[in-house]
Amino acid sequence: MTDVTRMTAAQIAGLIATGEASAVEVATAHLDRIAAVDDRVHAFLHVDRDGALAAAADVDARRGRGEQLGPLAGVPVAVKDIIATKGVPTTAASKILEGWRPPYDATLVERLRAAGTVMLGKTNMDEFAMGSSTEYSAYGATNNPWDLGRIPGGSGGGSAASLAAFEAPLAIGTDTGGSIRQPGAVTGTVGSKPTYGGTSRYGLIAFSSSLDTPGPCARTVEDAALLHAVIGGHDVRDSTSIPQAVPDVVGAARLGATGDLTGVKLGVVKEFAGEGAEPGVLAAFRESVEALVKLGAEVVEVSCPHFEYALPAYYLIAPSEASSNLARFDGVRYGLRSGDDGNRSLEEVMSLTRDEGFGPEVKRRIILGTYALSSGYYDAYYGQAQKVRTLITRDFTSAFERVDVLISPTTPFVAFPFGSRTSDPYQMYLADLYTIPTNLYGGPAISVPCGLSEGLPVGFQIMAPTMADDRMYRVAAALESAVGTLTPPEL
Amino acid sequence: MAAISREEVAHLARLSRLAVTEEELDKFAGQLDVILQSVARIGDVAAEDIPPTSHSVPLTNVYRDDVVRPGLTQDEALSGAPDAADGRFRVPRILDEEE
Protein backbone atom coordinates (compact mmCIF):
# COMPACT_ATOMS: atom_id res chain seq x y z
CA MET A 1 0.00 0.00 0.00
CA THR A 2 1.22 3.51 -0.77
CA ASP A 3 2.23 5.59 2.24
CA VAL A 4 -1.09 6.84 3.66
CA THR A 5 0.55 9.91 5.17
CA ARG A 6 1.05 11.24 1.63
CA MET A 7 -2.62 10.83 0.72
CA THR A 8 -5.38 13.39 0.86
CA ALA A 9 -8.15 13.11 3.46
CA ALA A 10 -10.60 12.16 0.70
CA GLN A 11 -8.30 9.32 -0.44
CA ILE A 12 -7.79 8.07 3.12
CA ALA A 13 -11.55 8.12 3.76
CA GLY A 14 -12.01 6.07 0.58
CA LEU A 15 -9.49 3.44 1.70
CA ILE A 16 -11.20 3.09 5.06
CA ALA A 17 -14.69 2.98 3.56
CA THR A 18 -13.73 0.13 1.22
CA GLY A 19 -11.84 -1.73 3.92
CA GLU A 20 -8.46 -1.45 2.14
CA ALA A 21 -7.05 0.11 5.29
CA SER A 22 -8.27 0.19 8.87
CA ALA A 23 -8.58 3.43 10.79
CA VAL A 24 -6.09 2.04 13.31
CA GLU A 25 -3.51 1.46 10.53
CA VAL A 26 -4.04 5.01 9.27
CA ALA A 27 -3.75 6.52 12.76
CA THR A 28 -0.64 4.43 13.51
CA ALA A 29 1.05 5.57 10.28
CA HIS A 30 0.49 9.21 11.22
CA LEU A 31 1.55 8.74 14.85
CA ASP A 32 4.73 7.03 13.61
CA ARG A 33 5.39 9.92 11.21
CA ILE A 34 4.98 12.38 14.10
CA ALA A 35 7.42 10.32 16.17
CA ALA A 36 9.91 10.36 13.29
CA VAL A 37 9.88 14.06 12.33
CA ASP A 38 8.26 16.20 15.02
CA ASP A 39 11.46 16.70 17.00
CA ARG A 40 12.57 18.79 14.00
CA VAL A 41 9.23 20.39 13.08
CA HIS A 42 7.68 20.80 16.56
CA ALA A 43 4.16 21.12 15.16
CA PHE A 44 2.61 19.41 18.19
CA LEU A 45 2.43 20.50 21.82
CA HIS A 46 0.69 17.29 22.83
CA VAL A 47 0.22 13.99 20.99
CA ASP A 48 -2.73 11.94 22.22
CA ARG A 49 -1.58 8.52 21.04
CA ASP A 50 -3.90 6.48 23.26
CA GLY A 51 -6.93 8.65 22.51
CA ALA A 52 -6.27 8.53 18.77
CA LEU A 53 -5.87 4.76 18.67
CA ALA A 54 -9.03 4.27 20.76
CA ALA A 55 -11.04 6.56 18.46
CA ALA A 56 -9.68 4.74 15.40
CA ALA A 57 -10.53 1.32 16.89
CA ASP A 58 -14.05 2.60 17.52
CA VAL A 59 -14.42 3.60 13.85
CA ASP A 60 -13.20 0.16 12.76
CA ALA A 61 -15.65 -1.54 15.13
CA ARG A 62 -18.55 0.56 13.85
CA ARG A 63 -17.60 -0.15 10.25
CA GLY A 64 -17.38 -3.85 11.13
CA ARG A 65 -20.96 -3.69 12.41
CA GLY A 66 -22.05 -2.24 9.09
CA GLU A 67 -22.87 1.23 10.48
CA GLN A 68 -23.23 4.10 8.04
CA LEU A 69 -20.25 6.41 8.72
CA GLY A 70 -19.60 10.03 7.68
CA PRO A 71 -17.36 11.05 4.75
CA LEU A 72 -14.33 11.67 6.99
CA ALA A 73 -14.70 8.66 9.32
CA GLY A 74 -11.32 7.39 10.42
CA VAL A 75 -9.36 10.34 9.01
CA PRO A 76 -6.82 11.85 11.43
CA VAL A 77 -7.01 15.51 12.37
CA ALA A 78 -4.75 17.81 14.41
CA VAL A 79 -6.36 20.52 16.54
CA LYS A 80 -4.92 23.93 17.43
CA ASP A 81 -4.19 24.13 21.13
CA ILE A 82 -6.54 27.10 21.69
CA ILE A 83 -9.54 24.77 21.36
CA ALA A 84 -10.88 22.97 24.44
CA THR A 85 -10.56 19.19 24.29
CA LYS A 86 -12.05 17.25 27.20
CA GLY A 87 -9.37 15.60 29.31
CA VAL A 88 -6.64 16.48 26.80
CA PRO A 89 -4.14 19.26 27.71
CA THR A 90 -5.11 22.66 26.31
CA THR A 91 -2.70 25.54 26.88
CA ALA A 92 -3.12 28.12 24.10
CA ALA A 93 0.70 27.82 24.04
CA SER A 94 0.83 29.81 27.28
CA LYS A 95 2.56 29.04 30.54
CA ILE A 96 -0.50 30.37 32.35
CA LEU A 97 -2.49 27.28 31.25
CA GLU A 98 0.28 24.69 31.51
CA GLY A 99 -1.22 21.28 32.26
CA TRP A 100 -4.85 22.42 32.09
CA ARG A 101 -7.22 19.64 31.00
CA PRO A 102 -10.61 21.13 30.11
CA PRO A 103 -13.68 19.43 31.62
CA TYR A 104 -15.58 19.88 28.33
CA ASP A 105 -15.17 19.72 24.53
CA ALA A 106 -15.56 22.67 22.16
CA THR A 107 -18.59 22.26 19.88
CA LEU A 108 -16.37 21.73 16.85
CA VAL A 109 -14.46 18.99 18.70
CA GLU A 110 -17.76 17.30 19.54
CA ARG A 111 -18.62 17.44 15.83
CA LEU A 112 -15.21 16.05 14.84
CA ARG A 113 -15.70 13.14 17.24
CA ALA A 114 -19.28 12.52 16.08
CA ALA A 115 -18.04 12.42 12.47
CA GLY A 116 -15.57 9.68 13.39
CA THR A 117 -12.42 11.70 12.75
CA VAL A 118 -9.41 10.72 14.83
CA MET A 119 -7.77 13.50 16.86
CA LEU A 120 -3.99 13.05 16.85
CA GLY A 121 -3.17 15.84 19.27
CA LYS A 122 -2.84 19.57 19.84
CA THR A 123 -0.82 21.86 17.62
CA ASN A 124 1.59 24.66 18.46
CA MET A 125 0.69 28.31 17.99
CA ASP A 126 1.57 31.83 19.04
CA GLU A 127 0.53 32.33 22.66
CA PHE A 128 -3.23 33.00 22.79
CA ALA A 129 -3.12 33.25 18.97
CA MET A 130 -1.22 36.55 19.10
CA GLY A 131 1.47 36.56 16.45
CA SER A 132 2.31 35.85 12.83
CA SER A 133 5.24 33.47 13.20
CA THR A 134 4.62 30.94 16.05
CA GLU A 135 7.74 32.41 17.66
CA TYR A 136 5.60 33.60 20.58
CA SER A 137 4.71 30.09 21.77
CA ALA A 138 5.79 29.64 25.39
CA TYR A 139 6.90 26.13 24.42
CA GLY A 140 9.24 26.98 21.56
CA ALA A 141 8.64 27.81 17.89
CA THR A 142 7.43 25.50 15.15
CA ASN A 143 9.77 25.13 12.16
CA ASN A 144 8.57 25.45 8.57
CA PRO A 145 8.96 22.05 6.82
CA TRP A 146 10.09 23.91 3.66
CA ASP A 147 13.08 25.36 5.51
CA LEU A 148 13.52 24.56 9.19
CA GLY A 149 15.20 27.93 9.78
CA ARG A 150 12.09 29.84 8.76
CA ILE A 151 8.77 30.63 10.39
CA PRO A 152 5.72 28.46 9.61
CA GLY A 153 3.41 31.48 9.88
CA GLY A 154 1.21 32.31 12.80
CA SER A 155 -0.64 32.00 14.91
CA GLY A 156 -1.57 28.58 13.53
CA GLY A 157 1.94 27.60 12.51
CA GLY A 158 1.68 24.20 14.17
CA SER A 159 -1.52 23.26 12.34
CA ALA A 160 -0.12 24.29 8.94
CA ALA A 161 3.29 22.68 9.55
CA SER A 162 1.68 19.38 10.63
CA LEU A 163 0.12 19.21 7.14
CA ALA A 164 3.25 20.22 5.23
CA ALA A 165 5.28 17.66 7.23
CA PHE A 166 2.73 14.92 6.41
CA GLU A 167 2.06 14.38 10.11
CA ALA A 168 -1.69 14.93 9.61
CA PRO A 169 -3.94 15.17 6.53
CA LEU A 170 -6.30 17.67 8.21
CA ALA A 171 -5.98 20.29 10.93
CA ILE A 172 -8.13 22.87 12.68
CA GLY A 173 -7.02 26.47 13.07
CA THR A 174 -8.51 29.74 14.26
CA ASP A 175 -8.35 32.98 12.28
CA THR A 176 -8.60 36.34 14.04
CA GLY A 177 -6.53 38.43 11.61
CA GLY A 178 -5.21 35.77 9.24
CA SER A 179 -4.00 32.98 11.53
CA ILE A 180 -5.35 30.20 9.29
CA ARG A 181 -4.59 31.76 5.88
CA GLN A 182 -1.13 33.23 6.50
CA PRO A 183 0.38 29.95 7.85
CA GLY A 184 -1.33 28.16 4.93
CA ALA A 185 0.38 30.53 2.51
CA VAL A 186 3.89 30.20 3.91
CA THR A 187 3.73 26.39 4.25
CA GLY A 188 2.19 25.71 0.83
CA THR A 189 -1.08 24.37 2.27
CA VAL A 190 -4.76 25.38 2.08
CA GLY A 191 -6.21 27.48 4.90
CA SER A 192 -9.84 28.54 5.00
CA LYS A 193 -11.51 31.13 7.23
CA PRO A 194 -15.28 30.52 7.13
CA THR A 195 -17.85 33.30 7.48
CA TYR A 196 -17.73 34.66 11.03
CA GLY A 197 -20.59 32.90 12.84
CA GLY A 198 -20.59 30.04 10.33
CA THR A 199 -18.48 27.92 12.68
CA SER A 200 -19.09 27.83 16.44
CA ARG A 201 -16.71 29.57 18.83
CA TYR A 202 -18.02 27.64 21.86
CA GLY A 203 -14.98 26.12 23.53
CA LEU A 204 -12.42 28.36 21.86
CA ILE A 205 -10.22 30.24 24.31
CA ALA A 206 -11.33 33.75 23.37
CA PHE A 207 -8.79 36.23 21.97
CA SER A 208 -10.86 38.82 20.10
CA SER A 209 -14.47 37.64 20.25
CA SER A 210 -15.86 39.73 17.39
CA LEU A 211 -13.16 38.41 15.01
CA ASP A 212 -12.13 34.86 16.08
CA THR A 213 -13.25 32.24 13.55
CA PRO A 214 -12.31 28.54 13.66
CA GLY A 215 -11.81 26.83 10.32
CA PRO A 216 -10.21 24.03 8.33
CA CYS A 217 -6.59 23.53 7.23
CA ALA A 218 -5.75 20.89 4.63
CA ARG A 219 -3.44 20.04 1.71
CA THR A 220 -6.19 20.26 -0.91
CA VAL A 221 -9.24 22.48 -1.41
CA GLU A 222 -11.63 19.50 -1.45
CA ASP A 223 -10.23 18.27 1.89
CA ALA A 224 -10.70 21.72 3.42
CA ALA A 225 -14.31 21.76 2.19
CA LEU A 226 -14.99 18.28 3.62
CA LEU A 227 -13.69 19.40 7.02
CA HIS A 228 -15.58 22.70 6.80
CA ALA A 229 -18.83 20.78 6.25
CA VAL A 230 -18.18 18.69 9.39
CA ILE A 231 -17.40 21.54 11.80
CA GLY A 232 -19.73 24.25 10.43
CA GLY A 233 -23.35 25.08 11.14
CA HIS A 234 -25.49 26.65 13.83
CA ASP A 235 -24.72 26.10 17.53
CA VAL A 236 -27.21 27.13 20.20
CA ARG A 237 -24.34 27.49 22.67
CA ASP A 238 -22.80 30.39 20.69
CA SER A 239 -24.98 33.50 20.55
CA THR A 240 -23.04 34.79 17.52
CA SER A 241 -23.58 31.60 15.54
CA ILE A 242 -25.61 32.16 12.35
CA PRO A 243 -28.79 30.04 12.30
CA GLN A 244 -28.31 28.82 8.72
CA ALA A 245 -26.97 25.66 7.14
CA VAL A 246 -23.39 25.57 5.79
CA PRO A 247 -23.41 26.36 2.06
CA ASP A 248 -22.58 23.37 -0.17
CA VAL A 249 -18.83 23.89 0.04
CA VAL A 250 -17.95 20.32 -0.96
CA GLY A 251 -20.10 20.48 -4.10
CA ALA A 252 -18.60 23.87 -4.95
CA ALA A 253 -15.04 22.53 -4.56
CA ARG A 254 -15.83 19.59 -6.86
CA LEU A 255 -17.42 21.90 -9.40
CA GLY A 256 -14.35 24.16 -9.31
CA ALA A 257 -12.04 21.18 -9.79
CA THR A 258 -13.55 20.66 -13.26
CA GLY A 259 -11.62 23.79 -14.20
CA ASP A 260 -14.44 25.87 -15.65
CA LEU A 261 -14.86 29.43 -14.39
CA THR A 262 -16.91 30.79 -17.27
CA GLY A 263 -18.88 33.83 -16.17
CA VAL A 264 -17.12 34.21 -12.80
CA LYS A 265 -16.00 37.77 -12.05
CA LEU A 266 -12.83 38.18 -10.00
CA GLY A 267 -12.15 41.55 -8.38
CA VAL A 268 -8.55 42.67 -8.01
CA VAL A 269 -8.28 45.19 -5.19
CA LYS A 270 -6.54 48.28 -6.58
CA GLU A 271 -5.29 49.37 -3.16
CA PHE A 272 -3.46 46.06 -2.64
CA ALA A 273 -1.44 46.46 -5.85
CA GLY A 274 2.13 46.07 -4.82
CA GLU A 275 1.83 47.57 -1.35
CA GLY A 276 4.89 46.28 0.48
CA ALA A 277 4.81 42.97 -1.40
CA GLU A 278 7.91 41.10 -2.56
CA PRO A 279 8.36 40.95 -6.38
CA GLY A 280 8.34 37.13 -6.35
CA VAL A 281 5.01 37.09 -4.53
CA LEU A 282 3.48 39.51 -7.03
CA ALA A 283 4.83 37.50 -9.98
CA ALA A 284 3.29 34.25 -8.70
CA PHE A 285 0.00 36.07 -8.07
CA ARG A 286 -0.12 37.57 -11.58
CA GLU A 287 0.63 34.21 -13.23
CA SER A 288 -2.20 32.65 -11.23
CA VAL A 289 -4.62 35.37 -12.31
CA GLU A 290 -3.69 34.59 -15.93
CA ALA A 291 -4.37 30.90 -15.26
CA LEU A 292 -7.83 31.76 -13.91
CA VAL A 293 -8.56 33.90 -16.97
CA LYS A 294 -7.71 30.90 -19.16
CA LEU A 295 -10.39 28.96 -17.27
CA GLY A 296 -12.96 31.54 -18.34
CA ALA A 297 -12.92 34.00 -15.44
CA GLU A 298 -13.17 37.73 -16.00
CA VAL A 299 -10.94 40.10 -14.03
CA VAL A 300 -12.24 43.48 -12.90
CA GLU A 301 -10.29 46.08 -10.95
CA VAL A 302 -12.21 47.32 -7.92
CA SER A 303 -11.39 50.03 -5.42
CA CYS A 304 -11.64 49.43 -1.67
CA PRO A 305 -10.28 52.78 -0.46
CA HIS A 306 -10.50 51.99 3.26
CA PHE A 307 -8.58 48.69 3.21
CA GLU A 308 -5.42 50.62 4.02
CA TYR A 309 -6.96 51.48 7.39
CA ALA A 310 -7.81 47.85 8.22
CA LEU A 311 -4.46 47.02 9.81
CA PRO A 312 -4.48 50.02 12.20
CA ALA A 313 -8.16 49.43 13.09
CA TYR A 314 -7.44 45.76 13.76
CA TYR A 315 -4.52 46.58 16.04
CA LEU A 316 -6.84 48.64 18.20
CA ILE A 317 -9.90 46.35 18.17
CA ALA A 318 -8.16 42.99 18.69
CA PRO A 319 -5.99 44.05 21.67
CA SER A 320 -8.97 45.86 23.24
CA GLU A 321 -11.08 42.72 23.17
CA ALA A 322 -8.06 40.66 24.27
CA SER A 323 -7.39 42.86 27.30
CA SER A 324 -10.94 42.15 28.43
CA ASN A 325 -11.01 38.43 27.52
CA LEU A 326 -7.68 37.68 29.17
CA ALA A 327 -8.81 39.16 32.50
CA ARG A 328 -10.12 35.67 33.32
CA PHE A 329 -6.55 34.39 33.71
CA ASP A 330 -6.13 35.53 37.30
CA GLY A 331 -4.82 32.41 39.06
CA VAL A 332 -8.15 31.66 40.74
CA ARG A 333 -10.19 29.12 38.77
CA TYR A 334 -7.62 27.38 36.56
CA GLY A 335 -4.04 27.48 35.44
CA LEU A 336 -0.98 28.95 37.07
CA ARG A 337 -0.90 30.68 40.46
CA SER A 338 2.31 32.41 41.39
CA GLY A 339 3.58 34.10 44.58
CA ASP A 340 0.90 32.68 46.91
CA ASP A 341 3.12 32.48 50.00
CA GLY A 342 0.40 33.24 52.57
CA ASN A 343 1.53 36.85 52.98
CA ARG A 344 0.59 38.37 49.65
CA SER A 345 -2.85 39.75 48.85
CA LEU A 346 -5.06 38.43 46.06
CA GLU A 347 -4.20 41.45 43.95
CA GLU A 348 -0.46 40.89 44.32
CA VAL A 349 -0.82 37.19 43.54
CA MET A 350 -2.86 38.03 40.43
CA SER A 351 -0.25 40.49 39.15
CA LEU A 352 2.64 38.12 39.80
CA THR A 353 0.74 35.22 38.18
CA ARG A 354 -0.06 37.22 35.08
CA ASP A 355 3.47 38.58 34.81
CA GLU A 356 4.96 35.10 35.03
CA GLY A 357 2.28 33.39 32.96
CA PHE A 358 2.04 35.71 29.95
CA GLY A 359 4.72 36.20 27.30
CA PRO A 360 5.85 39.53 25.79
CA GLU A 361 3.40 39.78 22.86
CA VAL A 362 0.41 39.01 25.10
CA LYS A 363 1.51 41.61 27.66
CA ARG A 364 2.10 44.19 24.93
CA ARG A 365 -1.41 43.67 23.57
CA ILE A 366 -3.08 43.68 26.99
CA ILE A 367 -1.42 47.04 27.75
CA LEU A 368 -2.27 48.42 24.30
CA GLY A 369 -5.89 47.30 24.66
CA THR A 370 -6.18 48.74 28.14
CA TYR A 371 -4.88 52.05 26.76
CA ALA A 372 -7.27 52.07 23.77
CA LEU A 373 -10.25 51.42 26.04
CA SER A 374 -9.25 53.83 28.80
CA SER A 375 -11.10 57.01 29.60
CA GLY A 376 -9.89 59.90 27.46
CA TYR A 377 -8.56 57.67 24.68
CA TYR A 378 -11.62 55.54 23.92
CA ASP A 379 -13.07 57.98 21.37
CA ALA A 380 -9.72 58.61 19.71
CA TYR A 381 -8.82 54.96 19.31
CA TYR A 382 -11.40 52.22 19.90
CA GLY A 383 -14.39 54.32 18.83
CA GLN A 384 -12.64 55.43 15.62
CA ALA A 385 -11.57 51.85 14.86
CA GLN A 386 -15.20 50.70 15.04
CA LYS A 387 -16.11 53.39 12.51
CA VAL A 388 -13.35 52.19 10.20
CA ARG A 389 -14.94 48.75 10.49
CA THR A 390 -18.13 50.24 9.03
CA LEU A 391 -16.18 51.80 6.15
CA ILE A 392 -14.42 48.52 5.34
CA THR A 393 -17.74 46.63 5.38
CA ARG A 394 -19.14 49.21 2.93
CA ASP A 395 -16.10 48.70 0.67
CA PHE A 396 -16.75 44.96 0.58
CA THR A 397 -20.48 45.39 -0.01
CA SER A 398 -20.00 47.74 -2.94
CA ALA A 399 -17.21 45.57 -4.42
CA PHE A 400 -19.44 42.48 -4.28
CA GLU A 401 -22.11 44.33 -6.28
CA ARG A 402 -19.67 44.25 -9.19
CA VAL A 403 -17.73 40.99 -8.73
CA ASP A 404 -18.29 37.47 -7.33
CA VAL A 405 -15.09 37.26 -5.28
CA LEU A 406 -12.07 39.44 -4.47
CA ILE A 407 -8.55 38.12 -5.01
CA SER A 408 -5.11 39.09 -3.69
CA PRO A 409 -1.88 37.50 -2.54
CA THR A 410 -2.38 36.05 0.97
CA THR A 411 0.79 37.55 2.41
CA PRO A 412 3.14 40.27 1.19
CA PHE A 413 6.21 38.08 1.72
CA VAL A 414 7.26 34.43 1.85
CA ALA A 415 8.30 32.70 5.09
CA PHE A 416 10.94 34.83 6.78
CA PRO A 417 13.85 33.59 8.94
CA PHE A 418 13.27 33.30 12.70
CA GLY A 419 13.93 36.44 14.69
CA SER A 420 13.96 38.79 11.72
CA ARG A 421 10.79 40.66 12.72
CA THR A 422 10.41 40.14 16.47
CA SER A 423 12.25 43.33 17.46
CA ASP A 424 9.74 45.56 15.66
CA PRO A 425 6.14 44.53 16.41
CA TYR A 426 4.67 46.69 13.65
CA GLN A 427 6.88 45.03 11.00
CA MET A 428 5.54 41.68 12.23
CA TYR A 429 1.95 42.95 12.02
CA LEU A 430 2.44 43.69 8.29
CA ALA A 431 2.36 39.91 7.67
CA ASP A 432 -1.44 40.16 8.07
CA LEU A 433 -1.90 43.18 5.78
CA TYR A 434 -4.00 41.37 3.16
CA THR A 435 -5.88 39.02 5.49
CA ILE A 436 -7.23 41.44 8.10
CA PRO A 437 -9.95 43.26 6.08
CA THR A 438 -12.13 40.11 5.87
CA ASN A 439 -11.97 39.60 9.63
CA LEU A 440 -13.29 43.12 10.20
CA TYR A 441 -16.04 42.52 7.62
CA GLY A 442 -16.87 38.95 8.70
CA GLY A 443 -16.82 37.30 5.27
CA PRO A 444 -15.05 34.08 4.33
CA ALA A 445 -11.60 33.87 2.72
CA ILE A 446 -9.28 31.07 1.69
CA SER A 447 -5.57 30.78 0.90
CA VAL A 448 -4.46 28.35 -1.80
CA PRO A 449 -0.85 27.64 -2.84
CA CYS A 450 -0.12 29.31 -6.19
CA GLY A 451 3.58 28.79 -6.83
CA LEU A 452 7.04 29.45 -5.43
CA SER A 453 9.19 32.49 -4.88
CA GLU A 454 12.84 31.90 -3.99
CA GLY A 455 11.92 28.23 -3.51
CA LEU A 456 9.28 29.05 -0.89
CA PRO A 457 5.47 28.82 -1.19
CA VAL A 458 3.26 31.75 -2.14
CA GLY A 459 -0.43 31.90 -1.20
CA PHE A 460 -3.34 33.17 -3.27
CA GLN A 461 -6.28 34.62 -1.33
CA ILE A 462 -9.94 34.48 -2.41
CA MET A 463 -12.49 36.52 -0.43
CA ALA A 464 -16.28 36.10 -0.75
CA PRO A 465 -19.43 37.74 0.65
CA THR A 466 -20.71 36.55 4.04
CA MET A 467 -22.33 33.10 3.89
CA ALA A 468 -21.13 32.66 0.29
CA ASP A 469 -18.29 30.37 1.37
CA ASP A 470 -19.11 28.02 -1.51
CA ARG A 471 -18.05 30.68 -4.05
CA MET A 472 -14.50 30.87 -2.76
CA TYR A 473 -14.15 27.08 -2.70
CA ARG A 474 -15.16 26.93 -6.37
CA VAL A 475 -12.53 29.46 -7.45
CA ALA A 476 -9.94 27.93 -5.09
CA ALA A 477 -10.43 24.44 -6.52
CA ALA A 478 -10.24 25.79 -10.07
CA LEU A 479 -6.93 27.48 -9.27
CA GLU A 480 -5.65 24.27 -7.69
CA SER A 481 -6.60 22.34 -10.82
CA ALA A 482 -4.58 24.81 -12.90
CA VAL A 483 -1.44 25.25 -10.79
CA GLY A 484 -1.39 21.94 -8.82
CA THR A 485 -0.39 21.36 -5.22
CA LEU A 486 3.08 21.99 -3.76
CA THR A 487 5.29 19.31 -2.24
CA PRO A 488 7.90 20.38 0.30
CA PRO A 489 11.41 18.90 0.27
CA GLU A 490 11.98 15.65 2.21
CA LEU A 491 12.60 16.21 5.90
CA MET B 1 -1.23 62.20 19.15
CA ALA B 2 0.76 62.41 22.38
CA ALA B 3 3.52 59.89 22.87
CA ILE B 4 3.02 57.21 25.49
CA SER B 5 5.31 57.69 28.49
CA ARG B 6 7.03 55.13 30.67
CA GLU B 7 4.87 56.25 33.61
CA GLU B 8 1.74 55.76 31.55
CA VAL B 9 2.78 52.21 30.67
CA ALA B 10 3.39 51.52 34.38
CA HIS B 11 -0.09 52.82 35.18
CA LEU B 12 -1.67 50.69 32.42
CA ALA B 13 0.21 47.63 33.67
CA ARG B 14 -1.22 48.22 37.16
CA LEU B 15 -4.73 48.54 35.72
CA SER B 16 -4.18 45.28 33.79
CA ARG B 17 -2.82 43.48 36.88
CA LEU B 18 0.56 42.90 35.27
CA ALA B 19 3.63 43.16 37.50
CA VAL B 20 5.98 44.23 34.70
CA THR B 21 9.72 44.67 35.32
CA GLU B 22 11.67 47.92 34.87
CA GLU B 23 13.25 46.47 31.76
CA GLU B 24 9.85 45.58 30.29
CA LEU B 25 8.60 49.10 31.00
CA ASP B 26 11.40 50.62 28.91
CA LYS B 27 10.84 48.16 26.09
CA PHE B 28 7.05 48.39 26.00
CA ALA B 29 7.02 52.21 26.18
CA GLY B 30 9.12 52.42 23.00
CA GLN B 31 7.22 49.70 21.16
CA LEU B 32 3.75 50.95 22.10
CA ASP B 33 4.75 54.40 20.95
CA VAL B 34 5.65 53.06 17.49
CA ILE B 35 2.42 51.05 17.32
CA LEU B 36 0.24 53.98 18.40
CA GLN B 37 1.87 56.32 15.89
CA SER B 38 1.25 53.74 13.16
CA VAL B 39 -2.41 53.28 14.05
CA ALA B 40 -3.25 56.94 14.72
CA ARG B 41 -4.11 57.61 11.07
CA ILE B 42 -7.51 55.91 11.48
CA GLY B 43 -8.62 59.34 12.69
CA ASP B 44 -8.16 60.63 9.11
CA VAL B 45 -11.25 58.80 7.81
CA ALA B 46 -13.50 58.07 10.77
CA ALA B 47 -15.82 61.06 10.43
CA GLU B 48 -18.60 62.08 12.84
CA ASP B 49 -21.48 60.77 10.75
CA ILE B 50 -20.18 57.21 10.36
CA PRO B 51 -21.88 54.73 12.69
CA PRO B 52 -19.55 52.31 14.48
CA THR B 53 -19.69 48.55 13.81
CA SER B 54 -18.91 46.43 16.85
CA HIS B 55 -19.72 43.10 15.31
CA SER B 56 -20.24 41.59 11.86
CA VAL B 57 -23.34 39.58 12.83
CA PRO B 58 -26.40 41.69 13.65
CA LEU B 59 -27.27 40.48 17.12
CA THR B 60 -30.54 40.41 18.97
CA ASN B 61 -30.97 39.08 22.47
CA VAL B 62 -32.19 35.49 22.40
CA TYR B 63 -33.83 34.09 25.50
CA ARG B 64 -34.45 30.43 26.25
CA ASP B 65 -36.88 28.94 28.72
CA ASP B 66 -35.46 28.87 32.21
CA VAL B 67 -35.13 25.11 32.47
CA VAL B 68 -32.56 23.32 34.61
CA ARG B 69 -30.08 21.47 32.40
CA PRO B 70 -27.01 19.41 33.29
CA GLY B 71 -23.78 21.41 33.60
CA LEU B 72 -20.34 20.70 35.01
CA THR B 73 -20.25 18.88 38.35
CA GLN B 74 -18.61 20.61 41.31
CA ASP B 75 -15.58 18.34 40.94
CA GLU B 76 -15.28 19.08 37.22
CA ALA B 77 -15.56 22.82 37.80
CA LEU B 78 -12.80 22.68 40.41
CA SER B 79 -10.62 20.24 38.43
CA GLY B 80 -8.32 22.93 37.02
CA ALA B 81 -8.17 25.15 40.11
CA PRO B 82 -4.72 26.00 41.48
CA ASP B 83 -6.16 25.61 45.00
CA ALA B 84 -9.50 24.47 46.39
CA ALA B 85 -10.94 23.83 49.85
CA ASP B 86 -14.32 22.45 50.97
CA GLY B 87 -15.59 22.23 47.41
CA ARG B 88 -14.77 25.88 46.67
CA PHE B 89 -12.00 27.86 44.98
CA ARG B 90 -9.47 28.96 47.61
CA VAL B 91 -8.02 32.41 47.00
CA PRO B 92 -5.36 34.46 48.76
CA ARG B 93 -6.65 37.00 51.30
CA ILE B 94 -8.38 40.03 49.86
CA LEU B 95 -8.20 42.42 52.83
CA ASP B 96 -5.13 43.42 54.81
CA GLU B 97 -5.21 42.54 58.50
CA GLU B 98 -5.85 46.14 59.54
CA GLU B 99 -8.75 46.59 57.07
Tab-separated table of C-alpha atoms in Angstrom, chain A residues 38-43 124 133-134 140-152 157-158 161-162 165 187 418 491:
chain	number	residue	atom	x	y	z
A	38	ASP	CA	8.262	16.199	15.020
A	39	ASP	CA	11.459	16.697	17.003
A	40	ARG	CA	12.571	18.792	14.004
A	41	VAL	CA	9.227	20.386	13.084
A	42	HIS	CA	7.677	20.798	16.555
A	43	ALA	CA	4.158	21.115	15.162
A	124	ASN	CA	1.589	24.656	18.458
A	133	SER	CA	5.240	33.469	13.200
A	134	THR	CA	4.621	30.941	16.049
A	140	GLY	CA	9.245	26.980	21.562
A	141	ALA	CA	8.641	27.805	17.895
A	142	THR	CA	7.428	25.495	15.146
A	143	ASN	CA	9.770	25.132	12.159
A	144	ASN	CA	8.571	25.449	8.570
A	145	PRO	CA	8.962	22.051	6.824
A	146	TRP	CA	10.092	23.910	3.659
A	147	ASP	CA	13.085	25.361	5.506
A	148	LEU	CA	13.516	24.558	9.191
A	149	GLY	CA	15.197	27.930	9.783
A	150	ARG	CA	12.093	29.841	8.762
A	151	ILE	CA	8.771	30.631	10.394
A	152	PRO	CA	5.716	28.464	9.613
A	157	GLY	CA	1.944	27.598	12.507
A	158	GLY	CA	1.679	24.196	14.167
A	161	ALA	CA	3.295	22.683	9.554
A	162	SER	CA	1.684	19.382	10.632
A	165	ALA	CA	5.283	17.664	7.229
A	187	THR	CA	3.732	26.390	4.247
A	418	PHE	CA	13.273	33.296	12.701
A	491	LEU	CA	12.600	16.207	5.900
